[in-house]
Structure formats: C-alpha cells, structure tokens
mmCIF file of C-alpha atoms and ligand atoms in Angstrom:
data_model
loop_
_atom_site.group_PDB
_atom_site.id
_atom_site.type_symbol
_atom_site.label_atom_id
_atom_site.label_comp_id
_atom_site.label_asym_id
_atom_site.label_seq_id
_atom_site.Cartn_x
_atom_site.Cartn_y
_atom_site.Cartn_z
ATOM 1 C CA MET W 331 46.414 127.494 -107.692
ATOM 2 C CA LYS W 332 48.636 130.458 -106.858
ATOM 3 C CA LYS W 333 52.048 129.647 -105.422
ATOM 4 C CA ILE W 334 52.966 131.593 -102.301
ATOM 5 C CA LEU W 335 56.227 131.699 -100.340
ATOM 6 C CA ILE W 336 55.542 131.881 -96.584
ATOM 7 C CA THR W 337 58.749 133.181 -95.039
ATOM 8 C CA ARG W 338 58.175 132.168 -91.384
ATOM 9 C CA ARG W 339 56.237 129.479 -89.549
ATOM 10 C CA LEU W 340 52.595 130.223 -88.787
ATOM 11 C CA LEU W 341 50.547 128.519 -86.088
ATOM 12 C CA ARG W 342 49.568 125.040 -87.316
ATOM 13 C CA SER W 343 45.908 125.721 -88.131
ATOM 14 C CA CYS W 344 46.977 128.752 -90.163
ATOM 15 C CA GLU W 345 49.545 126.755 -92.126
ATOM 16 C CA GLU W 346 46.741 124.320 -92.935
ATOM 17 C CA LYS W 347 44.490 127.154 -94.050
ATOM 18 C CA ALA W 348 47.318 128.512 -96.235
ATOM 19 C CA SER W 349 47.806 125.094 -97.847
ATOM 20 C CA GLU W 350 44.077 124.901 -98.586
ATOM 21 C CA SER W 351 44.034 128.410 -100.043
ATOM 22 C CA PHE W 352 47.095 128.161 -102.292
ATOM 23 C CA ASP W 353 50.137 126.133 -103.226
ATOM 24 C CA ALA W 354 52.044 127.187 -100.111
ATOM 25 C CA LYS W 355 55.805 126.972 -99.819
ATOM 26 C CA HIS W 356 56.278 126.716 -96.057
ATOM 27 C CA ASN W 357 59.353 127.308 -93.906
ATOM 28 C CA PHE W 358 58.894 124.440 -91.463
ATOM 29 C CA ASN W 359 62.306 125.033 -89.853
ATOM 30 C CA ASP W 360 61.373 128.667 -89.263
ATOM 31 C CA GLU W 361 64.733 129.711 -90.657
ATOM 32 C CA LEU W 362 65.431 133.443 -90.917
ATOM 33 C CA TYR W 363 65.950 133.890 -94.671
ATOM 34 C CA SER W 364 68.651 136.205 -95.961
ATOM 35 C CA GLN W 365 67.639 138.583 -98.734
ATOM 36 C CA ASP W 366 69.382 136.311 -101.267
ATOM 37 C CA GLN W 367 67.495 133.260 -99.983
ATOM 38 C CA LEU W 368 64.233 135.150 -100.138
ATOM 39 C CA ILE W 369 64.861 136.094 -103.767
ATOM 40 C CA LYS W 370 65.847 132.547 -104.689
ATOM 41 C CA LEU W 371 62.961 130.904 -102.837
ATOM 42 C CA SER W 372 60.479 133.244 -104.534
ATOM 43 C CA GLU W 373 61.298 131.701 -107.956
ATOM 44 C CA GLY W 374 58.088 130.480 -109.522
ATOM 45 C CA CYS W 375 55.915 132.115 -106.823
ATOM 46 C CA ASP W 376 53.045 134.551 -107.326
ATOM 47 C CA GLY W 377 53.311 136.155 -103.915
ATOM 48 C CA ILE W 378 55.076 136.290 -100.571
ATOM 49 C CA LEU W 379 53.565 136.114 -97.101
ATOM 50 C CA SER W 380 56.287 137.974 -95.207
ATOM 51 C CA SER W 381 56.907 138.897 -91.599
ATOM 52 C CA ILE W 382 58.556 141.860 -89.842
ATOM 53 C CA THR W 383 61.848 139.951 -89.721
ATOM 54 C CA ASP W 384 62.157 140.108 -93.536
ATOM 55 C CA LYS W 385 63.933 143.262 -94.669
ATOM 56 C CA ILE W 386 62.468 143.683 -98.134
ATOM 57 C CA ASP W 387 64.335 146.787 -99.284
ATOM 58 C CA GLU W 388 64.562 148.391 -102.726
ATOM 59 C CA LYS W 389 67.445 146.197 -103.876
ATOM 60 C CA THR W 390 65.615 143.018 -102.849
ATOM 61 C CA ILE W 391 62.362 144.129 -104.482
ATOM 62 C CA TYR W 392 64.114 144.751 -107.798
ATOM 63 C CA GLN W 393 65.626 141.267 -107.731
ATOM 64 C CA LEU W 394 62.368 139.459 -106.998
ATOM 65 C CA PRO W 395 61.012 137.359 -109.866
ATOM 66 C CA LYS W 396 58.585 139.197 -112.156
ATOM 67 C CA THR W 397 55.873 136.699 -111.171
ATOM 68 C CA ILE W 398 55.596 138.184 -107.640
ATOM 69 C CA LYS W 399 52.457 140.335 -107.523
ATOM 70 C CA ILE W 400 51.778 140.688 -103.800
ATOM 71 C CA ILE W 401 53.689 140.894 -100.521
ATOM 72 C CA SER W 402 51.257 140.224 -97.703
ATOM 73 C CA ASN W 403 52.988 141.336 -94.501
ATOM 74 C CA PHE W 404 52.077 139.474 -91.325
ATOM 75 C CA ALA W 405 51.945 142.699 -89.271
ATOM 76 C CA VAL W 406 50.153 146.000 -89.063
ATOM 77 C CA GLY W 407 53.496 147.808 -89.481
ATOM 78 C CA PHE W 408 55.272 147.653 -92.839
ATOM 79 C CA GLY W 409 58.517 149.534 -92.213
ATOM 80 C CA ASN W 410 60.375 146.350 -93.250
ATOM 81 C CA ILE W 411 59.216 146.770 -96.861
ATOM 82 C CA ASP W 412 60.096 149.530 -99.341
ATOM 83 C CA LEU W 413 56.559 150.448 -100.388
ATOM 84 C CA GLN W 414 57.560 152.816 -103.172
ATOM 85 C CA ALA W 415 59.923 150.315 -104.784
ATOM 86 C CA ALA W 416 57.192 147.677 -104.581
ATOM 87 C CA LYS W 417 54.707 150.042 -106.193
ATOM 88 C CA LYS W 418 57.131 150.848 -109.020
ATOM 89 C CA ARG W 419 57.561 147.125 -109.622
ATOM 90 C CA GLY W 420 53.783 146.634 -109.676
ATOM 91 C CA ILE W 421 53.744 144.630 -106.424
ATOM 92 C CA ILE W 422 50.983 145.382 -103.936
ATOM 93 C CA VAL W 423 51.820 145.321 -100.235
ATOM 94 C CA THR W 424 49.154 144.530 -97.646
ATOM 95 C CA ASN W 425 49.087 144.517 -93.821
ATOM 96 C CA THR W 426 46.921 143.127 -91.017
ATOM 97 C CA PRO W 427 45.230 146.076 -89.273
ATOM 98 C CA ASP W 428 42.547 145.895 -86.520
ATOM 99 C CA VAL W 429 43.108 142.289 -85.466
ATOM 100 C CA LEU W 430 46.114 143.132 -83.288
ATOM 101 C CA THR W 431 44.811 146.347 -81.755
ATOM 102 C CA ASP W 432 43.732 144.817 -78.437
ATOM 103 C CA ALA W 433 46.818 142.658 -77.875
ATOM 104 C CA THR W 434 49.208 145.486 -78.758
ATOM 105 C CA ALA W 435 47.340 147.999 -76.608
ATOM 106 C CA GLU W 436 47.581 145.557 -73.679
ATOM 107 C CA ILE W 437 51.363 145.506 -74.076
ATOM 108 C CA GLY W 438 51.328 149.309 -74.403
ATOM 109 C CA VAL W 439 49.607 149.540 -71.024
ATOM 110 C CA LEU W 440 51.977 146.969 -69.532
ATOM 111 C CA LEU W 441 54.916 149.150 -70.618
ATOM 112 C CA ILE W 442 53.363 152.160 -68.906
ATOM 113 C CA LEU W 443 52.722 150.220 -65.702
ATOM 114 C CA GLY W 444 56.067 148.421 -65.769
ATOM 115 C CA ALA W 445 58.106 151.571 -66.311
ATOM 116 C CA CYS W 446 56.164 153.766 -63.869
ATOM 117 C CA ARG W 447 56.004 151.168 -61.083
ATOM 118 C CA ARG W 448 59.622 149.954 -61.423
ATOM 119 C CA ALA W 449 58.573 146.420 -62.306
ATOM 120 C CA SER W 450 62.024 145.331 -63.578
ATOM 121 C CA GLU W 451 63.746 146.247 -60.328
ATOM 122 C CA GLY W 452 60.879 144.702 -58.364
ATOM 123 C CA ILE W 453 61.001 141.403 -60.282
ATOM 124 C CA ASP W 454 64.747 141.274 -59.858
ATOM 125 C CA SER W 455 64.540 141.751 -56.075
ATOM 126 C CA ALA W 456 61.655 139.319 -55.679
ATOM 127 C CA ARG W 457 63.567 136.640 -57.608
ATOM 128 C CA LYS W 458 66.617 137.172 -55.434
ATOM 129 C CA SER W 459 64.392 137.266 -52.320
ATOM 130 C CA ASN W 460 66.672 139.957 -50.964
ATOM 131 C CA TRP W 461 64.452 142.952 -50.437
ATOM 132 C CA ARG W 462 63.806 144.728 -47.202
ATOM 133 C CA TRP W 463 60.441 146.453 -47.036
ATOM 134 C CA SER W 464 60.535 150.094 -46.019
ATOM 135 C CA THR W 465 58.227 153.039 -46.641
ATOM 136 C CA ASP W 466 60.374 154.344 -49.467
ATOM 137 C CA TYR W 467 61.348 151.017 -51.031
ATOM 138 C CA LEU W 468 60.977 150.991 -54.846
ATOM 139 C CA ILE W 469 58.639 153.923 -54.801
ATOM 140 C CA GLY W 470 57.327 154.498 -58.304
ATOM 141 C CA LYS W 471 55.068 156.857 -60.156
ATOM 142 C CA GLN W 472 51.316 156.599 -59.670
ATOM 143 C CA LEU W 473 49.274 156.568 -62.851
ATOM 144 C CA THR W 474 46.046 157.876 -61.300
ATOM 145 C CA GLY W 475 45.858 161.606 -61.928
ATOM 146 C CA SER W 476 48.917 161.784 -64.165
ATOM 147 C CA ARG W 477 48.906 162.917 -67.787
ATOM 148 C CA LEU W 478 49.378 160.373 -70.565
ATOM 149 C CA GLY W 479 50.528 161.746 -73.915
ATOM 150 C CA ILE W 480 49.723 159.536 -76.872
ATOM 151 C CA LEU W 481 51.790 160.061 -79.988
ATOM 152 C CA GLY W 482 49.708 158.637 -82.838
ATOM 153 C CA MET W 483 46.038 158.220 -81.984
ATOM 154 C CA GLY W 484 45.181 155.401 -84.384
ATOM 155 C CA ARG W 485 43.394 152.241 -83.290
ATOM 156 C CA ILE W 486 46.111 151.151 -80.850
ATOM 157 C CA GLY W 487 46.534 154.653 -79.408
ATOM 158 C CA GLN W 488 42.779 154.981 -78.902
ATOM 159 C CA LYS W 489 42.572 151.615 -77.130
ATOM 160 C CA ILE W 490 45.485 152.516 -74.823
ATOM 161 C CA ALA W 491 43.740 155.833 -74.140
ATOM 162 C CA ARG W 492 40.536 154.051 -73.100
ATOM 163 C CA ILE W 493 42.329 151.711 -70.705
ATOM 164 C CA ALA W 494 44.529 154.482 -69.292
ATOM 165 C CA LYS W 495 41.475 156.665 -68.759
ATOM 166 C CA SER W 496 39.879 153.908 -66.719
ATOM 167 C CA LEU W 497 43.047 153.932 -64.581
ATOM 168 C CA GLY W 498 42.462 157.613 -63.871
ATOM 169 C CA MET W 499 44.985 159.067 -66.309
ATOM 170 C CA ILE W 500 44.295 162.313 -68.154
ATOM 171 C CA ILE W 501 44.742 161.764 -71.878
ATOM 172 C CA HIS W 502 46.513 164.142 -74.258
ATOM 173 C CA TYR W 503 47.393 163.279 -77.846
ATOM 174 C CA HIS W 504 48.995 164.362 -81.079
ATOM 175 C CA ASN W 505 47.970 162.950 -84.415
ATOM 176 C CA ARG W 506 48.321 164.148 -88.008
ATOM 177 C CA THR W 507 44.628 165.031 -87.872
ATOM 178 C CA LYS W 508 42.401 165.851 -84.929
ATOM 179 C CA LEU W 509 39.906 163.084 -84.209
ATOM 180 C CA ASN W 510 36.159 163.538 -83.970
ATOM 181 C CA ALA W 511 34.677 163.878 -80.492
ATOM 182 C CA GLU W 512 33.583 160.239 -80.291
ATOM 183 C CA LYS W 513 37.071 158.909 -81.052
ATOM 184 C CA GLU W 514 38.693 161.560 -78.866
ATOM 185 C CA ASN W 515 36.628 160.376 -75.910
ATOM 186 C CA GLY W 516 37.647 163.411 -73.853
ATOM 187 C CA ALA W 517 41.342 163.384 -74.849
ATOM 188 C CA ILE W 518 43.025 166.767 -75.305
ATOM 189 C CA TYR W 519 44.453 167.433 -78.785
ATOM 190 C CA HIS W 520 47.848 169.080 -79.378
ATOM 191 C CA ASN W 521 48.698 170.131 -82.889
ATOM 192 C CA ASP W 522 52.437 169.805 -82.434
ATOM 193 C CA ILE W 523 54.736 167.477 -80.563
ATOM 194 C CA LYS W 524 56.345 170.207 -78.477
ATOM 195 C CA SER W 525 52.987 171.049 -76.984
ATOM 196 C CA LEU W 526 52.138 167.363 -76.401
ATOM 197 C CA PHE W 527 55.484 166.435 -74.870
ATOM 198 C CA SER W 528 55.487 169.380 -72.481
ATOM 199 C CA GLU W 529 52.147 168.146 -71.050
ATOM 200 C CA SER W 530 53.123 164.455 -70.857
ATOM 201 C CA ASP W 531 54.077 162.858 -67.542
ATOM 202 C CA VAL W 532 54.075 159.606 -69.490
ATOM 203 C CA LEU W 533 54.365 159.209 -73.262
ATOM 204 C CA SER W 534 53.060 156.247 -75.233
ATOM 205 C CA ILE W 535 54.513 156.073 -78.750
ATOM 206 C CA CYS W 536 51.910 154.518 -81.026
ATOM 207 C CA CYS W 537 52.628 156.119 -84.411
ATOM 208 C CA PRO W 538 53.894 154.307 -87.498
ATOM 209 C CA SER W 539 57.524 154.468 -88.509
ATOM 210 C CA THR W 540 57.844 156.863 -91.450
ATOM 211 C CA LYS W 541 60.541 159.230 -92.717
ATOM 212 C CA GLU W 542 58.876 161.947 -90.603
ATOM 213 C CA THR W 543 58.755 159.954 -87.362
ATOM 214 C CA GLN W 544 62.212 158.348 -87.443
ATOM 215 C CA ASN W 545 64.272 159.605 -84.481
ATOM 216 C CA LEU W 546 61.411 161.877 -83.461
ATOM 217 C CA ILE W 547 62.406 161.243 -79.859
ATOM 218 C CA ASN W 548 65.848 162.823 -79.859
ATOM 219 C CA LYS W 549 68.121 165.057 -77.787
ATOM 220 C CA GLU W 550 66.156 168.176 -78.659
ATOM 221 C CA THR W 551 62.624 166.808 -78.282
ATOM 222 C CA LEU W 552 63.461 165.049 -74.997
ATOM 223 C CA GLU W 553 64.046 168.522 -73.580
ATOM 224 C CA TYR W 554 60.353 169.360 -74.121
ATOM 225 C CA PHE W 555 59.243 166.850 -71.457
ATOM 226 C CA PRO W 556 58.715 167.716 -67.794
ATOM 227 C CA ILE W 557 61.617 166.507 -65.623
ATOM 228 C CA GLY W 558 60.939 162.928 -64.556
ATOM 229 C CA ALA W 559 58.668 161.978 -67.464
ATOM 230 C CA VAL W 560 58.342 158.366 -68.572
ATOM 231 C CA ILE W 561 58.693 157.301 -72.232
ATOM 232 C CA THR W 562 57.132 154.105 -73.578
ATOM 233 C CA ASN W 563 57.262 152.676 -77.101
ATOM 234 C CA VAL W 564 54.964 149.980 -78.461
ATOM 235 C CA ALA W 565 55.321 151.095 -82.105
ATOM 236 C CA ARG W 566 58.729 150.861 -83.793
ATOM 237 C CA GLY W 567 62.294 151.205 -82.516
ATOM 238 C CA ASP W 568 63.476 153.646 -85.129
ATOM 239 C CA ILE W 569 61.205 156.394 -83.770
ATOM 240 C CA VAL W 570 63.640 156.761 -80.853
ATOM 241 C CA ASP W 571 67.235 157.985 -80.975
ATOM 242 C CA ASP W 572 68.607 155.427 -78.511
ATOM 243 C CA GLU W 573 71.708 157.355 -77.482
ATOM 244 C CA ALA W 574 69.631 160.430 -76.638
ATOM 245 C CA LEU W 575 67.133 158.433 -74.581
ATOM 246 C CA ILE W 576 69.875 156.542 -72.717
ATOM 247 C CA GLU W 577 71.580 159.834 -71.880
ATOM 248 C CA ALA W 578 68.278 161.301 -70.633
ATOM 249 C CA LEU W 579 67.691 158.180 -68.487
ATOM 250 C CA LYS W 580 71.180 158.468 -67.030
ATOM 251 C CA LYS W 581 70.655 162.123 -66.169
ATOM 252 C CA LYS W 582 67.206 161.310 -64.712
ATOM 253 C CA LYS W 583 65.669 163.901 -67.015
ATOM 254 C CA ILE W 584 63.594 160.865 -68.029
ATOM 255 C CA TYR W 585 62.553 158.833 -64.998
ATOM 256 C CA ALA W 586 62.065 155.526 -66.805
ATOM 257 C CA ALA W 587 61.432 153.949 -70.201
ATOM 258 C CA GLY W 588 59.183 151.045 -71.191
ATOM 259 C CA LEU W 589 60.155 149.499 -74.523
ATOM 260 C CA ASP W 590 58.827 146.620 -76.617
ATOM 261 C CA VAL W 591 60.494 147.576 -79.912
ATOM 262 C CA TYR W 592 64.047 148.513 -80.863
ATOM 263 C CA LYS W 593 66.301 149.565 -83.696
ATOM 264 C CA ASN W 594 68.151 146.509 -85.072
ATOM 265 C CA GLU W 595 65.963 143.998 -83.227
ATOM 266 C CA PRO W 596 66.844 141.697 -81.521
ATOM 267 C CA ASN W 597 70.087 143.532 -80.771
ATOM 268 C CA LEU W 598 69.208 146.229 -78.287
ATOM 269 C CA ASN W 599 71.531 149.163 -77.809
ATOM 270 C CA PRO W 600 73.714 147.820 -74.938
ATOM 271 C CA GLY W 601 73.382 151.200 -73.200
ATOM 272 C CA TYR W 602 69.805 150.269 -72.262
ATOM 273 C CA LEU W 603 70.939 147.151 -70.440
ATOM 274 C CA LYS W 604 73.114 149.201 -68.098
ATOM 275 C CA GLN W 605 70.092 151.205 -66.937
ATOM 276 C CA LYS W 606 67.992 150.059 -63.991
ATOM 277 C CA ASN W 607 65.134 152.380 -64.898
ATOM 278 C CA ILE W 608 63.944 150.501 -67.943
ATOM 279 C CA PHE W 609 61.212 147.946 -68.423
ATOM 280 C CA ILE W 610 61.929 146.002 -71.599
ATOM 281 C CA LEU W 611 60.106 143.309 -73.545
ATOM 282 C CA PRO W 612 61.078 141.384 -76.717
ATOM 283 C CA HIS W 613 58.525 142.755 -79.245
ATOM 284 C CA LEU W 614 55.513 141.028 -77.719
ATOM 285 C CA GLY W 615 52.876 143.481 -79.004
ATOM 286 C CA SER W 616 50.795 141.009 -80.976
ATOM 287 C CA ALA W 617 51.929 137.869 -79.163
ATOM 288 C CA THR W 618 48.702 136.176 -78.106
ATOM 289 C CA LYS W 619 47.349 133.014 -79.704
ATOM 290 C CA GLU W 620 44.065 134.623 -80.751
ATOM 291 C CA THR W 621 45.823 137.559 -82.314
ATOM 292 C CA ARG W 622 48.509 135.596 -84.141
ATOM 293 C CA ILE W 623 45.796 133.327 -85.613
ATOM 294 C CA ALA W 624 43.727 136.323 -86.673
ATOM 295 C CA MET W 625 46.796 138.028 -88.201
ATOM 296 C CA ALA W 626 47.806 134.946 -90.190
ATOM 297 C CA ASN W 627 44.259 134.374 -91.404
ATOM 298 C CA LEU W 628 44.007 137.985 -92.516
ATOM 299 C CA ALA W 629 47.397 137.829 -94.272
ATOM 300 C CA ILE W 630 46.126 134.729 -96.128
ATOM 301 C CA GLU W 631 42.756 136.352 -96.920
ATOM 302 C CA ASN W 632 44.538 139.440 -98.274
ATOM 303 C CA ILE W 633 46.294 137.248 -100.854
ATOM 304 C CA VAL W 634 43.094 135.404 -101.768
ATOM 305 C CA GLU W 635 41.191 138.696 -102.082
ATOM 306 C CA TYR W 636 43.859 140.178 -104.314
ATOM 307 C CA PHE W 637 43.978 137.247 -106.737
ATOM 308 C CA ASP W 638 40.151 136.997 -106.773
ATOM 309 C CA THR W 639 39.391 140.682 -107.281
ATOM 310 C CA GLY W 640 42.590 142.410 -108.444
ATOM 311 C CA SER W 641 42.643 144.564 -105.321
ATOM 312 C CA CYS W 642 42.689 144.326 -101.540
ATOM 313 C CA LYS W 643 41.174 146.523 -98.841
ATOM 314 C CA ASN W 644 44.329 146.216 -96.736
ATOM 315 C CA LYS W 645 46.640 147.475 -99.498
ATOM 316 C CA VAL W 646 49.157 149.969 -98.110
ATOM 317 C CA ASN W 647 51.029 151.141 -101.228
HETATM 318 C C1 DGY S 798 52.991 144.674 -86.030
HETATM 319 O O1 DGY S 798 52.074 144.023 -86.511
HETATM 320 O O2 DGY S 798 53.417 145.679 -86.596
HETATM 321 C C2 DGY S 798 53.564 144.184 -84.750
HETATM 322 O O3 DGY S 798 54.586 144.990 -84.299
HETATM 323 C C3 DGY S 798 54.047 142.762 -84.940
HETATM 324 O O4 DGY S 798 54.187 142.159 -83.715
#
C-alpha cells in the first residue's frame, strides 16, 4: 500500500476513504505544518495530499524525500506549489478541477452582489439596529443592465457569466483564447485587458495566478476602468496590487471591491479594513460540504490513478 501524507484534516468520510485507499498519515489536529515539518513528515511517504495553506516552494521540493512521486493538491489552484521545481524532481502535481466550479461561482456572484449593493455597510447597520430609512439610504449599484467584465473565462468564469446574464448583466470577457460560440453564450470578447477593463462596470477576476497575472490589477490598469467601477476577486490575491486598489477605493475611482482571496492570507492588507466600500470574505470559494467532499475524493482518486497507471488526467505540470 502506498504511504501518503495528508497535510490537513479532510471531512470524516473522506479521511475514511483515504485510509481505505492507502496507508494514510493523517493530521488529526489539523495543525498548519511548517515547511520543515512537511519535509520531515514526508519521510517514508510516496506522496503528499496537500492544501492551499502549504507553501511548497522550490527549496521545500528539493528537500522532500526521493520517495515522493506525487503532490495531489486539494484545490483547483496550484499557486502554492512550484510546478517547475516539482517537474525537475520528477514529482507530478495534480489539482481538483470541475468539482468546485459551482460553489466558487456562487461566491463570485455573492461578491458582485455584496460589493455593488453595499452589503457590508447594510449588515453593519442592521446589526446595530441604528438605521433610518430614507430614499437615498445606502443606495448601491444595480446589476440589471450593467456590464460585467470577466477576466479569465474558464469554467468558473463561464458559470458566473451564466448567472450574471440571468440577472440582466451584459457580459464581456478576456481570456488567453477566444471561446467558441456555445461557451461564449453571447459574451463579448476583448483581446486585451485595456479593452475589457474600459467596458467593465463590474469586474470579476477568475483567472489563475501565474507570472503574467500577478499584480495585473495595478495603478496603471485601474485607470482603464470607468469611474465608479466595481472590482471583485474570487481567484487569487496576488493578481491584485493591494496598495493600488486601496488608493483607488479611497479616491472613489473604484466604487467598491468584493474580495474572497488575498495576498498573505489570512493577513489582509490592513488598508482594506479601513474602507467602508469593501465586501470581504475569508476564502470561502469552495466551502460547501458537497464540494469539499468532491474535492477530497478527487484528490484521493488522483493519487490512486497515478500509482495504478503512471499518469493522471488532472496533472498540471
Ligand atoms: C481552489 O481550489 O483553488 C480554491 O481557491 C480553494 O478554496
């Protein structure tokens, strides 16, 4: 039986499945392992079932025992792992696509609604029971008829587009490649970000974090947006230059932001917390029971598939 280090707790039924599938080394205290602990605990293991909280960089990869052949990441994103270093060391990295599309898209839509309709301020007032209704009280931005720009029209972007369309939004998008008509579903393609941003009343960031997308939302690109645009991010925190966005929020160039992901999670840039016009969540994208079960099962199946066949359809490096 293959021996696998599972770095974080999984839901109970998934831990049982893991124990049936391999000799699983669980983390029942759900401790956040340091890189040194991760290296040490991997001794004698054939693979690692990791999560987005494990920073498996080049240095860590090179110190992993030679027996490690697979890192199965419990996430669709894999920015926490140095893919090239893993490849050089002969370690395959896999992810869990598809199964979290719906849950993450739901949070993407919540960010759009929450930021546009001033949900944070509204919740705060309702909790304090101190509001006084008036015709201009907490007036927000209506989604119906406004333009939604989607940056990264993969599965999650397409699902957000479908829901937003049903809310009456007009969908624009930028993607590395233009989609076919069926996937586009009436959305308008822009072949560069300047063109997309200048047509976006609301932006939904859905692209992966790569060298090309890091800090893509910055002082210069924020200028491309119409005054009073809304920026939302359900993808990864490092796509946004925080200081630039905070400055744009302060100046009201950007009306509001809706964020589920951050640089240096869980430590948000404190500048965000001083802003009223933000709607923030603690990385809840995939946080539903059904989805977390499906993700864990897929992460387990990826390992089984790899050791059974020598390859895996969800390999990302
Ligand atoms: C992912 O899978 O990349 C999600 O962000 C995890 O919640």
